[in-house]
Coordinates of C-alpha atoms in Angstrom, one line a residue:
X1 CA -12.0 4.8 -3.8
X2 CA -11.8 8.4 -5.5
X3 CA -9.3 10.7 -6.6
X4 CA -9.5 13.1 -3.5
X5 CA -7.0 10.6 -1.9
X6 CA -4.1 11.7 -3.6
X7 CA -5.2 15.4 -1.4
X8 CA -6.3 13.3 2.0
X9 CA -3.5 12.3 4.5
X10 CA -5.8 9.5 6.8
X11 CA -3.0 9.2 8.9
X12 CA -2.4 13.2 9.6
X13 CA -6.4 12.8 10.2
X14 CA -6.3 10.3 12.9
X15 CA -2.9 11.3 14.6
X16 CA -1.4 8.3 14.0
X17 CA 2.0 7.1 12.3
X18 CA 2.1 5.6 8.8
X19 CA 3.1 1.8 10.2
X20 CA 0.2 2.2 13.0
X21 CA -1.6 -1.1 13.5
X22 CA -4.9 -2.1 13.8
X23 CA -5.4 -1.4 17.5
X24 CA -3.6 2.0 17.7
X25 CA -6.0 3.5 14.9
X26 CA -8.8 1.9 16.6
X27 CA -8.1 3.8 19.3
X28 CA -6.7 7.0 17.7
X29 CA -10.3 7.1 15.6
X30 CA -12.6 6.4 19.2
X31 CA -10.7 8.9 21.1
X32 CA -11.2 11.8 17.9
X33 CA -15.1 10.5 17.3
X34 CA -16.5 10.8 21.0
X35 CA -14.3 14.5 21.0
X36 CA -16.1 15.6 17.8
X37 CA -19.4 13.9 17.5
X38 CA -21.8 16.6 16.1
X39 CA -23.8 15.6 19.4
X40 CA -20.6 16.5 22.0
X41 CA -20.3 19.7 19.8
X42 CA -23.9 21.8 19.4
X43 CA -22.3 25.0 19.1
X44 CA -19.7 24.0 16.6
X45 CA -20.9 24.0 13.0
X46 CA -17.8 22.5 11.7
X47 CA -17.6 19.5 13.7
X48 CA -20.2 17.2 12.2
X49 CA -17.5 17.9 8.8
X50 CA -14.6 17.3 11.1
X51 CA -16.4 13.8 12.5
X52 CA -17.1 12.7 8.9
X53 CA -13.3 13.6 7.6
X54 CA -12.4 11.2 10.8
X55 CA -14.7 8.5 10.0
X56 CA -13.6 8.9 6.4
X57 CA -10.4 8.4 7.4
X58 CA -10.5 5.3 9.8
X59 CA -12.9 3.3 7.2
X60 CA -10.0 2.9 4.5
X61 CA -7.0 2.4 7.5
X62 CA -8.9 -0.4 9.3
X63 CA -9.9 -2.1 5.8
X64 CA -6.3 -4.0 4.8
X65 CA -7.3 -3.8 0.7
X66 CA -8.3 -0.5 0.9
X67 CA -5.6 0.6 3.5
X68 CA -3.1 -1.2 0.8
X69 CA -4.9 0.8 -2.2
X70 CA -4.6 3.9 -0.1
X71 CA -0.8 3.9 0.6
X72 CA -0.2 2.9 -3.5
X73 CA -2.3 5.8 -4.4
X74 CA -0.4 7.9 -2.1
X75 CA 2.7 6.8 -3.0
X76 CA 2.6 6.9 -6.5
X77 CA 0.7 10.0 -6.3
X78 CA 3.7 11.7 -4.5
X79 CA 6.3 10.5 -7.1
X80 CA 4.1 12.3 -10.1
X81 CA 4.6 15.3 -8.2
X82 CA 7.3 17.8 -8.0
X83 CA 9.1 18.7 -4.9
X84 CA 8.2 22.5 -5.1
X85 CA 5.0 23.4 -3.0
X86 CA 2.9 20.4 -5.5
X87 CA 4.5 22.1 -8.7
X88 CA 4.9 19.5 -11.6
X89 CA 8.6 18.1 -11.2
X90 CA 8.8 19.4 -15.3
X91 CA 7.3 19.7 -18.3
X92 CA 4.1 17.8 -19.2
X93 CA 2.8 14.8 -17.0
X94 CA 0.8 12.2 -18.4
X95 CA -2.9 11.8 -17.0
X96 CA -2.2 8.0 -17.4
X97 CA 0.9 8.3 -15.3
X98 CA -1.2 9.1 -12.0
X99 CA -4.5 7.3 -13.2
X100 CA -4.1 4.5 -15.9
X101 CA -1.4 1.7 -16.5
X102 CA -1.6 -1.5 -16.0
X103 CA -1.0 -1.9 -11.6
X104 CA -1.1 1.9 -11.6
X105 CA -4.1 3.9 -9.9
X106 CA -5.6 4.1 -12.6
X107 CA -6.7 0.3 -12.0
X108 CA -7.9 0.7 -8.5
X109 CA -9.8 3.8 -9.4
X110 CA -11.0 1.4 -13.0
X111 CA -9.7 4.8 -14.6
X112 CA -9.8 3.1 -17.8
X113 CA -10.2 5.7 -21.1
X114 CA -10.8 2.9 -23.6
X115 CA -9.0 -0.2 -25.2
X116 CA -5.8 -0.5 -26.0
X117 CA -5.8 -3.0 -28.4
X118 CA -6.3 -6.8 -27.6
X119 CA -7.3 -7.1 -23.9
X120 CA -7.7 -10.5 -21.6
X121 CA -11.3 -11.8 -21.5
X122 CA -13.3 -11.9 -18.6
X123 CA -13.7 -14.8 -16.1
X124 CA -16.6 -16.6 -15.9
X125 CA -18.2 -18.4 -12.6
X126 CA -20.4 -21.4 -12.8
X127 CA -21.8 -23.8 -10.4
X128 CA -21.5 -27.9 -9.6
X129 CA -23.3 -30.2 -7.2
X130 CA -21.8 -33.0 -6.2
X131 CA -22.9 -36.0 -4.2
X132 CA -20.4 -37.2 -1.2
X133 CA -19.6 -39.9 -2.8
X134 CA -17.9 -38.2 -6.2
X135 CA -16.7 -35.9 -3.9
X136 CA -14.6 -38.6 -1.7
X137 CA -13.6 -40.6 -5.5
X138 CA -13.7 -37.7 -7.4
X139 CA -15.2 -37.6 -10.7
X140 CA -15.5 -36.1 -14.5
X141 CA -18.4 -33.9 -14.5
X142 CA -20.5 -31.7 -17.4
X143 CA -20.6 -28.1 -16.6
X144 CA -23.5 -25.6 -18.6
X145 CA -21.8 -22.5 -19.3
X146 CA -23.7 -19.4 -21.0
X147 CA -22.5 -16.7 -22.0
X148 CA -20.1 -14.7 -24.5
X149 CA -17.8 -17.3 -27.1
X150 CA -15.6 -16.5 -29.8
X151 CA -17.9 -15.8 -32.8
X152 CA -18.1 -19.0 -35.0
X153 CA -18.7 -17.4 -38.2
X154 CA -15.5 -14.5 -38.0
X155 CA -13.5 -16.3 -35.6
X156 CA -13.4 -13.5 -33.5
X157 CA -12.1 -11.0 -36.0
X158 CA -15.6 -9.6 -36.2
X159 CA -14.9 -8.9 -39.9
X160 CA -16.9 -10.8 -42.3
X161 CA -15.7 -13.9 -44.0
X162 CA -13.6 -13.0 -47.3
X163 CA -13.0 -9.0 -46.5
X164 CA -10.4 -7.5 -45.2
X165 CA -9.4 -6.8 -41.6
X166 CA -6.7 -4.5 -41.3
X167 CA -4.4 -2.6 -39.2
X168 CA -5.9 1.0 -37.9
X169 CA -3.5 3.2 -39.3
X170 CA -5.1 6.0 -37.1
X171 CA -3.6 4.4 -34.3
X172 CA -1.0 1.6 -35.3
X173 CA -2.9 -0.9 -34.0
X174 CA -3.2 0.3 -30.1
X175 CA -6.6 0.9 -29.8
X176 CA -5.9 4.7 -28.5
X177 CA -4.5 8.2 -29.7
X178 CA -2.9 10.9 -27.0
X179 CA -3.9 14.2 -27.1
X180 CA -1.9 17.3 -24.8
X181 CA -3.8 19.8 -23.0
X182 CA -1.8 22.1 -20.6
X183 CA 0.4 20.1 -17.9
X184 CA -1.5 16.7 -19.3
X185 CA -1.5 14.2 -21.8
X186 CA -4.5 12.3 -22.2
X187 CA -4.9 8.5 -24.0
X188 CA -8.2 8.6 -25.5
X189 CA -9.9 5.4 -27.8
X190 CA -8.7 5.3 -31.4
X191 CA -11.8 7.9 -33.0
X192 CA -11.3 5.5 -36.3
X193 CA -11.4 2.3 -35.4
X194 CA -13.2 2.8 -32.2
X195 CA -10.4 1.2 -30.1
X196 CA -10.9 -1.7 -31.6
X197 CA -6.8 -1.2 -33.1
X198 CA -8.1 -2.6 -36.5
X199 CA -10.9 -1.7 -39.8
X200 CA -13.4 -3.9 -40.5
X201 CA -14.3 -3.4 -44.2
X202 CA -17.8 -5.9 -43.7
X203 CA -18.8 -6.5 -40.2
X204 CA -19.4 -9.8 -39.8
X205 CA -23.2 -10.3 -40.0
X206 CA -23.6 -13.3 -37.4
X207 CA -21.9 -11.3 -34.5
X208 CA -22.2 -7.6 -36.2
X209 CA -18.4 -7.0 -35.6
X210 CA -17.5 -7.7 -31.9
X211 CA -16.1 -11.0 -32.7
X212 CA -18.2 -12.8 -30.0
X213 CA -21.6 -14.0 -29.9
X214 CA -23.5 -15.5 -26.7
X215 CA -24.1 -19.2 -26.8
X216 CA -24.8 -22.4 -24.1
X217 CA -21.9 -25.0 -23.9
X218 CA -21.2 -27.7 -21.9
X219 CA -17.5 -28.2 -20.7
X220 CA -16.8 -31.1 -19.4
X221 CA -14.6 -31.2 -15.7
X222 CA -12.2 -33.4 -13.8
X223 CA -13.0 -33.4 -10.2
X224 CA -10.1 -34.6 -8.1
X225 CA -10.4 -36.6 -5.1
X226 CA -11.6 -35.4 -2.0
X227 CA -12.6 -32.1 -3.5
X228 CA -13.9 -30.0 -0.6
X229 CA -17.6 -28.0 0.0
X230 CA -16.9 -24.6 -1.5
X231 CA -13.6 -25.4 -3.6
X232 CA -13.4 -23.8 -6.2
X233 CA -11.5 -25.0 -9.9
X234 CA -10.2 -22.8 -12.0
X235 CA -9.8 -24.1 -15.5
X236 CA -7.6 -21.7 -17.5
X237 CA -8.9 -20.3 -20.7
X238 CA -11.9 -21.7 -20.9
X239 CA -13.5 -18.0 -20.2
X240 CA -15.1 -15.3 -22.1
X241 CA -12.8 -14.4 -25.3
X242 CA -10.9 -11.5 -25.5
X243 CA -11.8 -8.8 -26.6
X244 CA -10.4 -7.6 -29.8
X245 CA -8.7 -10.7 -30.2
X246 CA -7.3 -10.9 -26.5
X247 CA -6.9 -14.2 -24.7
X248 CA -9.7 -15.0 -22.9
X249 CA -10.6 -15.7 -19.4
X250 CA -11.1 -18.3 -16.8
X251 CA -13.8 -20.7 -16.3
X252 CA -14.4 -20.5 -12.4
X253 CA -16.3 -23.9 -11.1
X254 CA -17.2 -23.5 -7.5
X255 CA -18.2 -26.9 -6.0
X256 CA -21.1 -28.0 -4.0
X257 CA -21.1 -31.3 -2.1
X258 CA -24.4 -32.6 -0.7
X259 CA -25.3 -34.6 2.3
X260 CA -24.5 -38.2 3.4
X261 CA -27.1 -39.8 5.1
X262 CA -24.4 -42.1 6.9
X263 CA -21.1 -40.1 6.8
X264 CA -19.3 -36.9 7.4
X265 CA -15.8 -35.1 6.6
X266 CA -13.6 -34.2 9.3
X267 CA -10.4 -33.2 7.2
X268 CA -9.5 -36.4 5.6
X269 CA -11.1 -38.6 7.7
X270 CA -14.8 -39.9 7.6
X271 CA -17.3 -40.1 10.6
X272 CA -20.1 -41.9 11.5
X273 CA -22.5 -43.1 14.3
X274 CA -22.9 -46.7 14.4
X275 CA -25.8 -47.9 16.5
X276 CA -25.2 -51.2 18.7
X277 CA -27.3 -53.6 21.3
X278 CA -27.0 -53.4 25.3
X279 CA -25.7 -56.9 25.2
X280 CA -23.5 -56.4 22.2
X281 CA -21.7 -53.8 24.5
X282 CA -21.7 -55.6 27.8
X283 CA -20.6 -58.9 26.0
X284 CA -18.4 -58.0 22.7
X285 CA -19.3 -58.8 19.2
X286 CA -18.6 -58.3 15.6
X287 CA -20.6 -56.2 13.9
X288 CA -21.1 -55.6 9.9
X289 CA -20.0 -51.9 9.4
X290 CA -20.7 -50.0 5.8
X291 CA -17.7 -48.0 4.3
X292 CA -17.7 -46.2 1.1
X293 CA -15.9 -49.3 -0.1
X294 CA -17.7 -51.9 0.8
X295 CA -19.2 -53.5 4.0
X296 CA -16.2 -54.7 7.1
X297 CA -16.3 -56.5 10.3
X298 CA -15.5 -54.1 13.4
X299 CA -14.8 -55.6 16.5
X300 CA -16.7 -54.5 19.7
X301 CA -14.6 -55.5 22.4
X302 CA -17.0 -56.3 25.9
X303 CA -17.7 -53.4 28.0
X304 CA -17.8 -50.9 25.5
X305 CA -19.5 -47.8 26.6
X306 CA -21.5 -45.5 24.7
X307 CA -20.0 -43.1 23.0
X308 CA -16.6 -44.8 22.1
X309 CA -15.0 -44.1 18.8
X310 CA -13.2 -47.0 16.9
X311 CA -10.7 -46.3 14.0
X312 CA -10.8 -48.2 10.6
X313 CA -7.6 -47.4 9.0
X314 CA -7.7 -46.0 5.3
X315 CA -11.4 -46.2 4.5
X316 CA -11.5 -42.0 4.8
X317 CA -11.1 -39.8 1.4
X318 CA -8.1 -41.1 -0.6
X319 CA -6.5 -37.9 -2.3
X320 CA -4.7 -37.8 -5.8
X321 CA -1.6 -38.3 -3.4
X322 CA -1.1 -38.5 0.1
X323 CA -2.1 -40.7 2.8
X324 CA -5.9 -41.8 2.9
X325 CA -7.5 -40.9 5.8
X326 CA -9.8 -42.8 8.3
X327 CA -13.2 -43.7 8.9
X328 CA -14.1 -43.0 12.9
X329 CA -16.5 -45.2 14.1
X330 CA -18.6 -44.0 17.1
X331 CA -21.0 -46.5 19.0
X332 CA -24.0 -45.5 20.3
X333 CA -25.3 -48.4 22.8
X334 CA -29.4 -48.6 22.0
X335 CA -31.4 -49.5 24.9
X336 CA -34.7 -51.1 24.7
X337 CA -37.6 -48.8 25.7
X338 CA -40.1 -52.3 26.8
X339 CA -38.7 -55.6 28.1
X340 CA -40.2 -58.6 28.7
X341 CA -41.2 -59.7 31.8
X342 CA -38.5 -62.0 32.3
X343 CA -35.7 -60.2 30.8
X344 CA -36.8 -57.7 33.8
X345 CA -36.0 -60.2 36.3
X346 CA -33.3 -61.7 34.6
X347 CA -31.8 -57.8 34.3
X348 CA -33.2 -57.2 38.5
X349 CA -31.0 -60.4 39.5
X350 CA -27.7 -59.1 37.6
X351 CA -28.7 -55.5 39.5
X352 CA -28.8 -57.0 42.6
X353 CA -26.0 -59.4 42.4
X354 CA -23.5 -57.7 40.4
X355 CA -23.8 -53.8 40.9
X356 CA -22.5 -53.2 43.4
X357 CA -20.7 -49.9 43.1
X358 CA -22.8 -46.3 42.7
X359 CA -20.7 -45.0 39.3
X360 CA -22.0 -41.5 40.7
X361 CA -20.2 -41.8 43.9
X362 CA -17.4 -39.4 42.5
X363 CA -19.8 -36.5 41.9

């Protein structure tokens, strides 16, 4: 993103209307880039600028956030201007009006001339593996955090213990000062107090005066139940401080979640493969199945085929509320790679007598 945008109309460039969609300035930007490719154009020295204005052009409309940013800039843009060939609609315009203010373009161009007194602290990400089973239950978990707290020795007012920490009277407070030159007025940092919005007679000695020093902690976090791979938990104020005595930030815990050597997620539900005997398919059985709450019975019922999937009601991942889910149970019949010389009769004499029908004859 630059300035320049507030001068480039993308959608003049490409031929297109301001509501196009995706597919009409895809094919607004092929049809302009095979007409002036520097290549299609050897005798044209202005076409490999003309090809680059296009490109320009159709790599902010086909991006939605930067499409979005594009049109704001644009639009507020227009409404600093007067109606009069670009002439200022009157008077003096402020620089901040066009490029500062908080949600103004200033923010997507980070157009930022200094503090303005106490500002929100930044977020801060950390990382936390988690076995499948805490996962499924959920959990309370320690997380190490490392980085910038609010200064133990000051408590953040970066002044030392005992002296004074007053107002700026430079600035009131605000952090910044405006000064006018020609059609513009400019918001520059406080020159007194630095931006800070305050004086520091003694800087505090353990942080030096910025109110936050960098230390390891270990936060402790509640993991709800059937947290997924990749989730991530944002734990509100638990950030970076403020600067200048803002509110801090966020603590952002993205969540791993290893492997199970038995089970996997599939939503709510829990799968599994579950390995059973030739005869225990041919002739029914009970069989002792594991679950994440203990061991149940699952019956087989006879002529089970390989590759069937039973259902055990509510043994999936139980949420905080909602309806547990499942665990899905699929059978794979094993098949003995060497029998015994009379099992291979025994298994002939069932062949011979019994089958009967060629289960191929339908292909």
């Amino acid at each position: 993103m630059n300035r320049d945008w507030l001068e480039k109309d993308f959608y003049r460039l490409l031929d297109v209307r301001k509501d196009a969609d995706q597919a009409t300035i895809k094919k607004a930007y092929r049809r302009l880039a095979q007409k002036l490719h520097p290549d299609a154009n050897p005798d044209d020295p202005n076409a490999a600028e003309r090809f680059k204005e296009v490109s320009e052009a159709y790599s902010v409309l086909s991006d939605g956030d930067r499409r979005q940013e594009y049109d704001q800039v644009r639009s507020m843009g227009a409404q600093s201007f007067g109606a009069r060939g670009g002439s200022f609609a009157g008077g003096q315009v402020r620089i901040e009006d066009l490029f500062g203010g908080a949600g103004g373009i200033g923010d997507l161009f980070n157009f930022s001339r200094g503090g303005r007194g106490p500002q929100r602290g930044s977020d801060v990400s950390a990382t936390l593996g988690l076995t499948f089973e805490e996962s499924v239950r959920g959990t309370t978990s320690p997380v190490a955090v490392s980085g910038a707290v609010q200064c133990g020795r000051c408590s953040g007012s970066g002044g030392e213990p005992g002296t004074p920490v007053d107002v700026c009277g430079n600035c009131g407070g605000t952090g910044t000062v405006a000064s006018n030159q020609g059609f513009f007025s400019f918001t520059n940092p406080c020159p007194v107090c630095g931006g800070a919005g305050r004086n520091v007679e003694s800087h505090c000695r353990q942080c030096g005066g910025s109110g936050q020093e960098i230390r390891a902690r270990t936060i402790r976090v509640r993991i709800p139940p059937g947290i997924k791979d990749g989730s991530t938990i944002r734990l509100r104020g638990r950030g970076a401080p403020g600067p200048r005595g803002g509110p801090p930030g966020d603590l952002l815990v993205r969540v791993t979640v290893g492997r199970h050597h038995l089970f996997s997620r599939k939503g709510d539900d829990l799968t599994m493969q579950l390995p059973i005997t030739f005869t225990e398919a041919a002739l029914g059985a009970k069989v002792r199945v594991l679950t994440l709450n203990g061991p149940v019975r699952l019956k087989i019922p006879a002529g089970t085929p390989s590759g069937k999937t039973f259902r055990i009601r509510k043994e999936g991942v139980r949420r905080d509320s909602g309806r547990p889910g499942d665990l899905l149970v699929t059978v794979q019949v094993t098949v003995p790679e060497k029998l015994p010389k009379d099992a291979k009769k025994l298994l002939e004499e069932f062949k011979d007598k019994y089958e009967t029908a060629d289960p191929r004859a339908h292909l």
